[in-house]
Every structure is written in C-alpha cells, then in structure tokens.
Amino acid sequence: MSAAGAGGILVAALTLTAGPAQAAEPGPSAGAAAAGAYKQRTDTLPPERLTPEQQRLLAEKSAAAEGAARQSAQRFAASGDAGAAAIVSSGAVQQSQINSYYCGPATLVITQSARDEVGNRSQTQAGSDLRTNSSGTAWYGINANVPNPTGYPIPDVLNHRLPGAGYVPKALPYTPSATDKANFRDHIVHNTSGDFAIAGNAWEVVGGPHLVGHPNREIFHWVSIDGHSDDGARTVQYRDPVGGVPTSVISWAGSVPRTATISSDTITTIMGGRGYVW
C-alpha cells in the first residue's frame, strides 16, 4: 500500500490474564530522527484541518489532562512500593482482524469495547462505517459513513457510536518531541481514568522502532491503547489486532501477541507522522 495515510496492515513496497508481551527499550535517538526524516520525505497525506469544534474539544481535553501522568508518578512514589509498576487498564477486549487490511475496523471495535463492553461487534459493519478499503483505514482525508463527518473516520465513528465520548484526533509531527511524548502520557492517563481507550495510528519504518512482534518493514497499522503503568505512564498497554490472525492471512502474525506493553515514548515515536484518537 502507499503512504497516503491509510492504516491497513499491508506492508509497503519497501520491503490480562497471562500477562502481556513487552517490547525492547527504544533504540538510539538517531534512529528515531532518521525514521522521522524518511516519513517527512515520503508522506503524501493532504494538509490536515480540525473543525472549530475539534479545536475547542482538543484544547478542553488537553487542559483537563495536563499533569495527569505527573500526578500518577507522584502517587506511585508516595506509595513506597518498591516493586514493579502495575498496569491500570480500561479493559478493552482484543479482536483479531478478519483480513490483512482490517486493523482499523478491529481497532475501532476494540477501542469501543473499553467503554461499552462490546464483545463480538461486527468488523464488517465497522469497516463499512469507516469506508475501509484494501489500502486500509485512513487517518485523515476520508469521510466516514456517519452524519456530519470531519475527514477523520476513526473519531467520527467512535463519537457516533458512543454519544458524548468526545473523541478527537491528535496529530503528531514526524519526529515527536519530548513535549509530544509527555502530552501522550497525560492523555492515556486521562482516558484510562474515564474508562476510555485510545486508537493509535502507527507508521513503522525500516530501521525505526516497531511494535512487539512486528518485522523490520514499513507498516501502517492501527492498535488500541487501553492502559498505562501507574508510575506516570512510562509504559503503556495496547491490544494488537494482528494477534491471533492466521499466518496464511498475515505471514508474520504468529510472532505478534494479542496484548503487549511498550515504552510510552517509543509508541509515540512510532505514531509520528500520524497520531492518535483520544
């Protein structure tokens, strides 16, 4: 698929019960910078525009979330717990995507499940609502099959299905800054405390950081981020719709866990050039 902003699991031409799998620590910053530079050179996404209501909502939610991760870390330090930080989760229910490009519909259903506990809601219907095609589910530039679409299909469909949820897209630069990473930590703590998950749009590139079990290839992918460590969200938990997919559908799916943890800074870097819906 192309780098036009769709989030299927197709690889570009460039070549909690048992406990989640865990990613390795982030690689050298030079690798992240090179990945960001590559994304900037090759991106074909049209200029993004938030509606006035999305701008208002983003500002309102950001103000409400400010300092949430810091407060979480302070509570953890005050507890005197010398053990490992625990994961606080909104309890999303993982679903394996039904084909190679339905990570977006699967992520939508998983993210929705954190709030309304849907179990087997149809990915096919979600795909229709999102206007997903063989290139995947767009980050931006496609009008979802809902009233008054904004061009951001995932938040539009989540808000249609969960009235009052107030989901809003948060775009990230190609190389997210320390401030971007701190904001993401605040946002996941904020969402988890309200029993909401985040839909993250990953853009993995050769030589850059990858999600757990993903090969060193260029991949556009959606995942649902539904938890964080109680030490200030240094680590986050996510549900990967590739987990459980037969290798006859996605050849490398066998190495991908249904649930995993990863450094919050690393996943923010992975979402650089796209972003997340919170």
Short mmCIF file of N, CA and C in Angstrom, two decimals, residues 5 7-9 24 27 55 92 101 113 122 131 133 149 161 174-175 180 188 203 229 237-238 267-268 270:
data_model
loop_
_atom_site.label_atom_id
_atom_site.label_comp_id
_atom_site.label_asym_id
_atom_site.label_seq_id
_atom_site.Cartn_x
_atom_site.Cartn_y
_atom_site.Cartn_z
N GLY A 5 -1.73 7.57 4.14
CA GLY A 5 -2.43 7.83 5.38
C GLY A 5 -3.35 6.72 5.79
N GLY A 7 -4.46 3.04 7.19
CA GLY A 7 -3.85 2.28 8.26
C GLY A 7 -4.15 0.81 8.17
N GLY A 8 -3.95 0.20 7.04
CA GLY A 8 -4.08 -1.25 6.95
C GLY A 8 -2.81 -1.90 7.45
N ILE A 9 -2.80 -3.23 7.47
CA ILE A 9 -1.60 -3.93 7.90
C ILE A 9 -0.72 -4.30 6.73
N ALA A 24 11.17 -4.26 23.51
CA ALA A 24 12.51 -3.86 23.93
C ALA A 24 12.53 -2.36 24.18
N GLY A 27 15.39 2.34 20.68
CA GLY A 27 16.72 2.39 20.10
C GLY A 27 17.33 3.77 20.19
N GLN A 55 -11.11 21.68 17.46
CA GLN A 55 -10.10 22.54 18.09
C GLN A 55 -10.51 22.87 19.52
N ALA A 92 -10.19 -2.96 27.50
CA ALA A 92 -10.64 -3.24 26.14
C ALA A 92 -10.52 -4.73 25.84
N TYR A 101 -6.17 -6.12 5.91
CA TYR A 101 -6.26 -4.66 5.93
C TYR A 101 -7.36 -4.12 6.85
N SER A 113 -14.94 -1.17 22.91
CA SER A 113 -15.25 -2.15 23.96
C SER A 113 -14.78 -1.71 25.34
N SER A 122 -19.55 -6.50 14.85
CA SER A 122 -19.08 -6.82 13.51
C SER A 122 -17.99 -5.88 13.02
N ARG A 131 -15.45 3.33 5.92
CA ARG A 131 -15.11 3.32 4.49
C ARG A 131 -13.72 2.74 4.26
N ASN A 133 -10.96 0.31 2.82
CA ASN A 133 -10.79 -0.45 1.58
C ASN A 133 -9.50 -1.23 1.65
N PRO A 149 -19.52 14.14 8.88
CA PRO A 149 -18.14 13.67 9.01
C PRO A 149 -17.15 14.82 8.91
N ARG A 161 -20.93 6.21 17.64
CA ARG A 161 -21.33 5.02 18.38
C ARG A 161 -21.38 5.25 19.90
N TYR A 174 6.48 14.30 12.48
CA TYR A 174 7.20 13.11 12.02
C TYR A 174 8.17 12.60 13.07
N THR A 175 8.81 13.50 13.79
CA THR A 175 9.69 13.13 14.90
C THR A 175 9.12 13.78 16.16
N ASP A 180 5.61 16.30 23.05
CA ASP A 180 4.62 15.40 22.47
C ASP A 180 4.51 14.12 23.29
N ILE A 188 -3.14 9.35 27.89
CA ILE A 188 -3.53 7.97 28.18
C ILE A 188 -3.98 7.83 29.63
N TRP A 203 2.99 4.24 12.27
CA TRP A 203 3.70 4.25 11.00
C TRP A 203 5.10 3.75 11.30
N SER A 229 1.15 2.15 32.93
CA SER A 229 1.73 1.82 34.22
C SER A 229 1.44 2.94 35.21
N GLN A 237 -0.01 -0.16 27.73
CA GLN A 237 -0.51 -1.46 27.26
C GLN A 237 -1.38 -1.22 26.03
N TYR A 238 -1.23 -2.09 25.04
CA TYR A 238 -2.07 -1.97 23.85
C TYR A 238 -2.54 -3.34 23.38
N ILE A 267 6.11 4.24 21.60
CA ILE A 267 4.90 4.18 20.78
C ILE A 267 4.54 5.57 20.25
N THR A 268 4.88 6.62 21.00
CA THR A 268 4.65 7.97 20.48
C THR A 268 5.51 8.20 19.25
N ILE A 270 6.57 5.88 17.22
CA ILE A 270 6.00 5.04 16.16
C ILE A 270 4.81 5.72 15.50
#
